[in-house]
GROMACS .gro file of C-alpha atoms in nm:
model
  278
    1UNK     CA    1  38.075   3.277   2.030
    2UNK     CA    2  38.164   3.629   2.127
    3UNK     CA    3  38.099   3.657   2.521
    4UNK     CA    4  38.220   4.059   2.513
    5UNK     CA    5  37.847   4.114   2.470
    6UNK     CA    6  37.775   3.983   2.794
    7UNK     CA    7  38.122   4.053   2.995
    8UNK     CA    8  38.278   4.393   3.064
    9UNK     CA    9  38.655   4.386   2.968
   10UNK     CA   10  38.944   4.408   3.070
   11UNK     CA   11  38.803   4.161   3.363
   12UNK     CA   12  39.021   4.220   3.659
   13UNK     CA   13  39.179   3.967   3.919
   14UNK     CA   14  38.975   4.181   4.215
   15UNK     CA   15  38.637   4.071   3.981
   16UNK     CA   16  38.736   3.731   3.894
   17UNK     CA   17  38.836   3.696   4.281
   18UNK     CA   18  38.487   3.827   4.390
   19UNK     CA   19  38.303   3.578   4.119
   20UNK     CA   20  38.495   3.272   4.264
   21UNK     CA   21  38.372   3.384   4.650
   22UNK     CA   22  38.009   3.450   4.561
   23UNK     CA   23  38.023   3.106   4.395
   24UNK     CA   24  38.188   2.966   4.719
   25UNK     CA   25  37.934   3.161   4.953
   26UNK     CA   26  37.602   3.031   4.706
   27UNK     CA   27  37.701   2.669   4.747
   28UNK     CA   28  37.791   2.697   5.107
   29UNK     CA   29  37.460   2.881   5.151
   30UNK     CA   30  37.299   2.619   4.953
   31UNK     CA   31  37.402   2.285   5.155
   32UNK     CA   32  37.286   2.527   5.454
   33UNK     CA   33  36.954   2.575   5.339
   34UNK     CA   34  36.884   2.235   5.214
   35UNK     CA   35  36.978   2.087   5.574
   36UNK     CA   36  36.780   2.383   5.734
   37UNK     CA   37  36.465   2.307   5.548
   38UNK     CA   38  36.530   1.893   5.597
   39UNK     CA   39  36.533   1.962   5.942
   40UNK     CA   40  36.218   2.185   5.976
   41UNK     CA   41  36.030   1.913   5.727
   42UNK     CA   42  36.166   1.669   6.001
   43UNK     CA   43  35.897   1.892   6.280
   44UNK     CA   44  35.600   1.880   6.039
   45UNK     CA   45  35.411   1.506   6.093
   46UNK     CA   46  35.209   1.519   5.789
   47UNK     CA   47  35.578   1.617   5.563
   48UNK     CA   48  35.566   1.322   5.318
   49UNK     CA   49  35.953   1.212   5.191
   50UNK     CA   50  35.888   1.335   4.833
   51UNK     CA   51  35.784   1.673   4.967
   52UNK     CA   52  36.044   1.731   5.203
   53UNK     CA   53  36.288   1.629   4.902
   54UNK     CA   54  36.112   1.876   4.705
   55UNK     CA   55  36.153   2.177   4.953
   56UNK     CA   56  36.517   2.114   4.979
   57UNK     CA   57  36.609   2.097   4.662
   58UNK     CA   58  36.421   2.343   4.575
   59UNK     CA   59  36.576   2.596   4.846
   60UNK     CA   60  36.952   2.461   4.744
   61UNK     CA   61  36.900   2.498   4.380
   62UNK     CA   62  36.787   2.853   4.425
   63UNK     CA   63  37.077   2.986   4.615
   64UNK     CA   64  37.300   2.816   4.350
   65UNK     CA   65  37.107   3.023   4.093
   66UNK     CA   66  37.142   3.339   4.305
   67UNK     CA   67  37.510   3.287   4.365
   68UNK     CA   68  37.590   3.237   3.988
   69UNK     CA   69  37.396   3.540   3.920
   70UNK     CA   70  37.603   3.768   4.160
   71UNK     CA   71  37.934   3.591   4.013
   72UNK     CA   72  37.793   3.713   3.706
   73UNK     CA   73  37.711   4.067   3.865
   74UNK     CA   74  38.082   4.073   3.945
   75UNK     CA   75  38.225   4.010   3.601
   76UNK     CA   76  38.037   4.220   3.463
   77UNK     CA   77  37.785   4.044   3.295
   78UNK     CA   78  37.440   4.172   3.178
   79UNK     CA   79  37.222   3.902   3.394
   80UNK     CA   80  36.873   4.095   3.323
   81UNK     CA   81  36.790   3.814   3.034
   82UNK     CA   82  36.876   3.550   3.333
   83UNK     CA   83  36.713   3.735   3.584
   84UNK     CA   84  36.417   3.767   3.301
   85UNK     CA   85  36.424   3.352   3.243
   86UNK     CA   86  36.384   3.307   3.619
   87UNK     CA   87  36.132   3.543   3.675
   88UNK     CA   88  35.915   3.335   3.396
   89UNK     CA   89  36.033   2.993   3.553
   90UNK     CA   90  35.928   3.132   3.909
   91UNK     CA   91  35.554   3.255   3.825
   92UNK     CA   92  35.534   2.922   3.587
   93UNK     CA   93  35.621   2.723   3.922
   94UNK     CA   94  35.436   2.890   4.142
   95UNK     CA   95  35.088   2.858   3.905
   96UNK     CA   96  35.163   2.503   3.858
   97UNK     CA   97  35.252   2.481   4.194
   98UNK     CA   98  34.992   2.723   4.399
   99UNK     CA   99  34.724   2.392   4.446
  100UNK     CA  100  34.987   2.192   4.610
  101UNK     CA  101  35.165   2.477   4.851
  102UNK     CA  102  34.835   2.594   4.972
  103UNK     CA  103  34.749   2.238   5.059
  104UNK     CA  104  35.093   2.208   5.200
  105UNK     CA  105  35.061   2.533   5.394
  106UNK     CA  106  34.712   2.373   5.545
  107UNK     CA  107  34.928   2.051   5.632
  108UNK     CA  108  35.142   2.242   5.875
  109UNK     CA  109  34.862   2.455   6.055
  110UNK     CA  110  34.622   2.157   6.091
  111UNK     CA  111  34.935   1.948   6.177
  112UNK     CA  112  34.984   2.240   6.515
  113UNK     CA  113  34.660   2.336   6.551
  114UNK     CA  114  34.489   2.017   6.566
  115UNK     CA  115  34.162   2.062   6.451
  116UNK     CA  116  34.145   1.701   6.389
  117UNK     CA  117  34.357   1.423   6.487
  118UNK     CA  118  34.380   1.079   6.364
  119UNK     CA  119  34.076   0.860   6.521
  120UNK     CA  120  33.820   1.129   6.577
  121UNK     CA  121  33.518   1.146   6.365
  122UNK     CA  122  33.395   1.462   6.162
  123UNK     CA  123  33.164   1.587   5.911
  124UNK     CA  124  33.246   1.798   5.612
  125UNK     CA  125  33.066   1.903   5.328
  126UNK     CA  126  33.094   1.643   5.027
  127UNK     CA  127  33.092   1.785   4.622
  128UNK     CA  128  32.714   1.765   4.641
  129UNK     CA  129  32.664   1.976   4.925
  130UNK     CA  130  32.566   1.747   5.163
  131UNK     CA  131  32.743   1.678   5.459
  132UNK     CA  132  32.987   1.375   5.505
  133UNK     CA  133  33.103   1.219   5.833
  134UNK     CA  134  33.309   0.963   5.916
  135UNK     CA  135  33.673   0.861   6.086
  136UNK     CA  136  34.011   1.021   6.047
  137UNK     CA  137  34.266   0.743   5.906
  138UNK     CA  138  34.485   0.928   5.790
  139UNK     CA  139  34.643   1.317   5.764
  140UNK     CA  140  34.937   1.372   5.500
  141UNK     CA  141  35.073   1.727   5.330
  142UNK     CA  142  34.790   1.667   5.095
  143UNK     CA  143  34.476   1.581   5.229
  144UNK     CA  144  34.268   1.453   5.542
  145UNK     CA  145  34.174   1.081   5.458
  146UNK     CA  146  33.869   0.951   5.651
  147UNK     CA  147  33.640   0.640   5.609
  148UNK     CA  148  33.228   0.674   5.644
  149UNK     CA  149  33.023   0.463   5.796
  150UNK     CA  150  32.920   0.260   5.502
  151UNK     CA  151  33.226   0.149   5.387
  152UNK     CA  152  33.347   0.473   5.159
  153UNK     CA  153  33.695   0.650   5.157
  154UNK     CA  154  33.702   1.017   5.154
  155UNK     CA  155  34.007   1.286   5.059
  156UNK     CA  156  33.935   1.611   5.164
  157UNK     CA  157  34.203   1.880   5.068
  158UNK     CA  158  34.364   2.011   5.329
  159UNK     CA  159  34.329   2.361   5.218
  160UNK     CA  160  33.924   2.345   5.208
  161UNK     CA  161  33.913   2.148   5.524
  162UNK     CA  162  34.048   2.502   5.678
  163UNK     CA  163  33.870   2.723   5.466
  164UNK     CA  164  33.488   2.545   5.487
  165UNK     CA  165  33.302   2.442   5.805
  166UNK     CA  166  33.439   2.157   5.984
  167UNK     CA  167  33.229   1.964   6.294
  168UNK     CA  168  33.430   1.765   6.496
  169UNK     CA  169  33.221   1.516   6.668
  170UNK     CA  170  33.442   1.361   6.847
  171UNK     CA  171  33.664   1.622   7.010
  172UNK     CA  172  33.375   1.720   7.326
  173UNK     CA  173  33.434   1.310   7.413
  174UNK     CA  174  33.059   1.205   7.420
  175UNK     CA  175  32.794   1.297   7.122
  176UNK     CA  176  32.429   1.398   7.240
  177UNK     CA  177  32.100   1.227   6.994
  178UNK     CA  178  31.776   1.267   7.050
  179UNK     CA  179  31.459   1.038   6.898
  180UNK     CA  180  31.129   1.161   6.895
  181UNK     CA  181  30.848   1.004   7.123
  182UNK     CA  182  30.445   0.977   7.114
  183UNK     CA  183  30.277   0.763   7.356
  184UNK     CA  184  29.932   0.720   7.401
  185UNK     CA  185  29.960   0.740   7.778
  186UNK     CA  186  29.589   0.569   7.906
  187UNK     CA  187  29.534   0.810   8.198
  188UNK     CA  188  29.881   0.810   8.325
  189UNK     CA  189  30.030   1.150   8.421
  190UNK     CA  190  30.287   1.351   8.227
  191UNK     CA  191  30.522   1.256   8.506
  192UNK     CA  192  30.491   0.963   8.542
  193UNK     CA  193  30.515   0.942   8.099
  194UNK     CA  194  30.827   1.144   8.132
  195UNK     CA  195  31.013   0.918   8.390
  196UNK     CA  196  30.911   0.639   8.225
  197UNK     CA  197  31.070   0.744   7.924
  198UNK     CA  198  31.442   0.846   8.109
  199UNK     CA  199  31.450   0.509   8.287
  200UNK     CA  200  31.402   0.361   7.995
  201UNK     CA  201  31.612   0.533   7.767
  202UNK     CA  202  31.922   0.538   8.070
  203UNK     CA  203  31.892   0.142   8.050
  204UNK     CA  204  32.003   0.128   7.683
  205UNK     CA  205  32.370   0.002   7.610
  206UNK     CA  206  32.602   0.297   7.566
  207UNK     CA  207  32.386   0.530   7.719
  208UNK     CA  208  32.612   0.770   7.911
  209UNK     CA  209  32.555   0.952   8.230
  210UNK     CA  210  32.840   1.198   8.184
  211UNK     CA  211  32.823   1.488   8.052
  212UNK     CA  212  32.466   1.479   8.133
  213UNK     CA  213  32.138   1.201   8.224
  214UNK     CA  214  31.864   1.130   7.962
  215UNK     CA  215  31.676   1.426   7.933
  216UNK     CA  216  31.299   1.438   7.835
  217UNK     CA  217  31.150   1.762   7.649
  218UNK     CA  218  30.773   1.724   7.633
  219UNK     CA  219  30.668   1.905   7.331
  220UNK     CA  220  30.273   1.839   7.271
  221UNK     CA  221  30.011   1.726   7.524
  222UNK     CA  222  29.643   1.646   7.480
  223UNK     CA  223  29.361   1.455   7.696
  224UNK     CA  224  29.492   1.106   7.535
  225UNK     CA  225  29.859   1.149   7.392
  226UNK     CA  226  30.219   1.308   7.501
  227UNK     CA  227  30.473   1.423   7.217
  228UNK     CA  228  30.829   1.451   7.339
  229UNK     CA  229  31.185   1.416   7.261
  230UNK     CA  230  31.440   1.201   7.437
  231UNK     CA  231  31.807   1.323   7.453
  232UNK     CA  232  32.085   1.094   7.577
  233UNK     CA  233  32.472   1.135   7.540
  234UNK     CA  234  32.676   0.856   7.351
  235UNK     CA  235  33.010   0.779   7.238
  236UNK     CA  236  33.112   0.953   6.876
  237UNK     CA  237  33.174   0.648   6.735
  238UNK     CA  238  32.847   0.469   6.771
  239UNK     CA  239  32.629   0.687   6.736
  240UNK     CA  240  32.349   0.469   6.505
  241UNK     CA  241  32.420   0.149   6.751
  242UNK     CA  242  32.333   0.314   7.006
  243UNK     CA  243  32.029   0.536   6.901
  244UNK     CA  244  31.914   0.215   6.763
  245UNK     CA  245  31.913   0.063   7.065
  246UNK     CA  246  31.754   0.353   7.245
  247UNK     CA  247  31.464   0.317   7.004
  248UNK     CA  248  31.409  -0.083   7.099
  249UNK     CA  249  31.469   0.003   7.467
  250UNK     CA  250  31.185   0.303   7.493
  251UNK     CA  251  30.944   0.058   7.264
  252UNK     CA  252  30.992  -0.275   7.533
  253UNK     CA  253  31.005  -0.001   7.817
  254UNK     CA  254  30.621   0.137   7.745
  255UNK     CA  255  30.468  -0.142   7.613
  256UNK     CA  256  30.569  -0.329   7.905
  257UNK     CA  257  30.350  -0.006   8.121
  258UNK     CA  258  30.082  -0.108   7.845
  259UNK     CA  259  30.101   0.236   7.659
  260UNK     CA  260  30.136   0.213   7.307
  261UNK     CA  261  30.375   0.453   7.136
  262UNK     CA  262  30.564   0.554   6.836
  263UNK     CA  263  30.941   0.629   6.862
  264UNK     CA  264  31.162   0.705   6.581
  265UNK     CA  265  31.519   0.841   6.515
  266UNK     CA  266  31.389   1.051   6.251
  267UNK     CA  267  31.332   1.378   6.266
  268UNK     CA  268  30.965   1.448   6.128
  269UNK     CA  269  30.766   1.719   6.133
  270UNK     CA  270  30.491   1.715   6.371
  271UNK     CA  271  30.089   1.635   6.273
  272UNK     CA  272  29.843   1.938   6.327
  273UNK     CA  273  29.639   1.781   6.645
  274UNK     CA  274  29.320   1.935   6.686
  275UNK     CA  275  29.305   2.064   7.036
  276UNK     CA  276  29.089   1.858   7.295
  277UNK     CA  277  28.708   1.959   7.363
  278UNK     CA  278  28.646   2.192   7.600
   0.00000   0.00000   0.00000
């Protein structure tokens, strides 16, 4: 093969002697980066082993590239149908590639920011549009693994978890619910209805008094009935446990007063009462 296409002659000792000591300074450069970027993977929790080989190598093999290319500079080579391969090679990579970095990219803000941690319980929008809750098991350079209450294993990309609405249930430390109330109250007062309904509602297992007590809002009151909703504060985490409970609690607590009532945990839409006589 004739090589005077791609090398200037004569080649002189100065060239040849500036080849050798860009190749030195690539390589040296190279172990550099690869323990630089090791290092920073090393700070980044949610840095998987095969992606933290990945960013290394990929560092190191590119200042090996770059060095060769400037040896090449120096001899006099034409390096514009290298530089040409590369180019292709780097926009092929970085296509293939773009699904994964942006996910990786997400990794390391979520991993400082800390939207979400491991433990806490969120909702995110699933395929179908509907929203999907459940808790964190797991966060790695590719996704934000979480388990719903019925059993079901989610992977959200880490890239849409920052891009689309996230709720974070758990991060306030207590979760407010509400059921809806209607008691046919038998004379008694709206007071009296109302306190009836907190005490009740306070009793409940996992009720919490912190942030704030069982609050009543009284929404709809005629000659016979009261319409309300009951709000109470609960733990993230058992949310449906306790609501439940709250339901069974308010249903012993006003049939015990002799007032029959409906409670549910469901949010309806509220009958059109005709007002009372006048």
């Amino acid at each position: 093969m004739d090589f005077s296409q791609f090398l200037s002659t004569p080649i002189t000792w100065w060239q040849v002697l500036w080849a050798i000591l860009a190749l030195l300074a690539g390589w040296i450069a190279s172990r550099i980066a690869k323990r630089a970027v090791t290092d920073l993977m090393g700070h980044v929790p949610t840095a998987t082993p095969a992606a933290t080989r990945f960013a290394a190598r990929f560092a190191q093999y590119t200042l090996l590239l770059l060095g060769f290319g400037i040896a090449l500079a120096f001899l006099g080579a034409n390096v514009q149908p290298v530089l040409a391969v590369v180019i292709v090679l780097v926009v092929v990579a970085a296509l293939v590639l773009r699904g994964v970095a942006d996910n990786f990219a997400a990794s390391v803000l979520i991993a400082t920011r800390k939207p979400v941690v491991l433990g806490e319980e969120i909702t995110v929008e699933g395929p179908d549009g509907k929203p999907i809750t459940g808790t964190v098991i797991e966060l790695n350079s590719r996704a934000v693994v979480f388990t719903t209450p019925d059993g079901r294993t989610a992977h959200v990309p880490n890239s849409k978890l920052l891009a689309e609405t996230l709720v974070n249930n758990s991060r306030h430390g207590g979760r407010r619910s509400e059921v809806q109330v209607r008691v046919e109250r038998a004379g008694a007062g709206v007071d009296e209805v109302v306190e009836a309904l907190a005490e009740s509602a306070a009793a409940a297992e996992g009720v919490l008094a912190d942030p704030a007590a069982v609050g009543v809002l009284v929404t709809a009151v005629s000659e016979t009935r009261i319409t309300g909703r009951v709000q109470f504060w609960h733990d993230p985490a058992r949310g449906l446990s306790v609501t439940s409970g709250v339901v069974a609690a308010l249903t012993a607590g006003l049939a015990r007063r002799g007032w029959s009532a409906t409670v549910t945990s469901e949010a309806v839409v509220p009958p059109l009462v005709p007002g009372d006589p006048v």
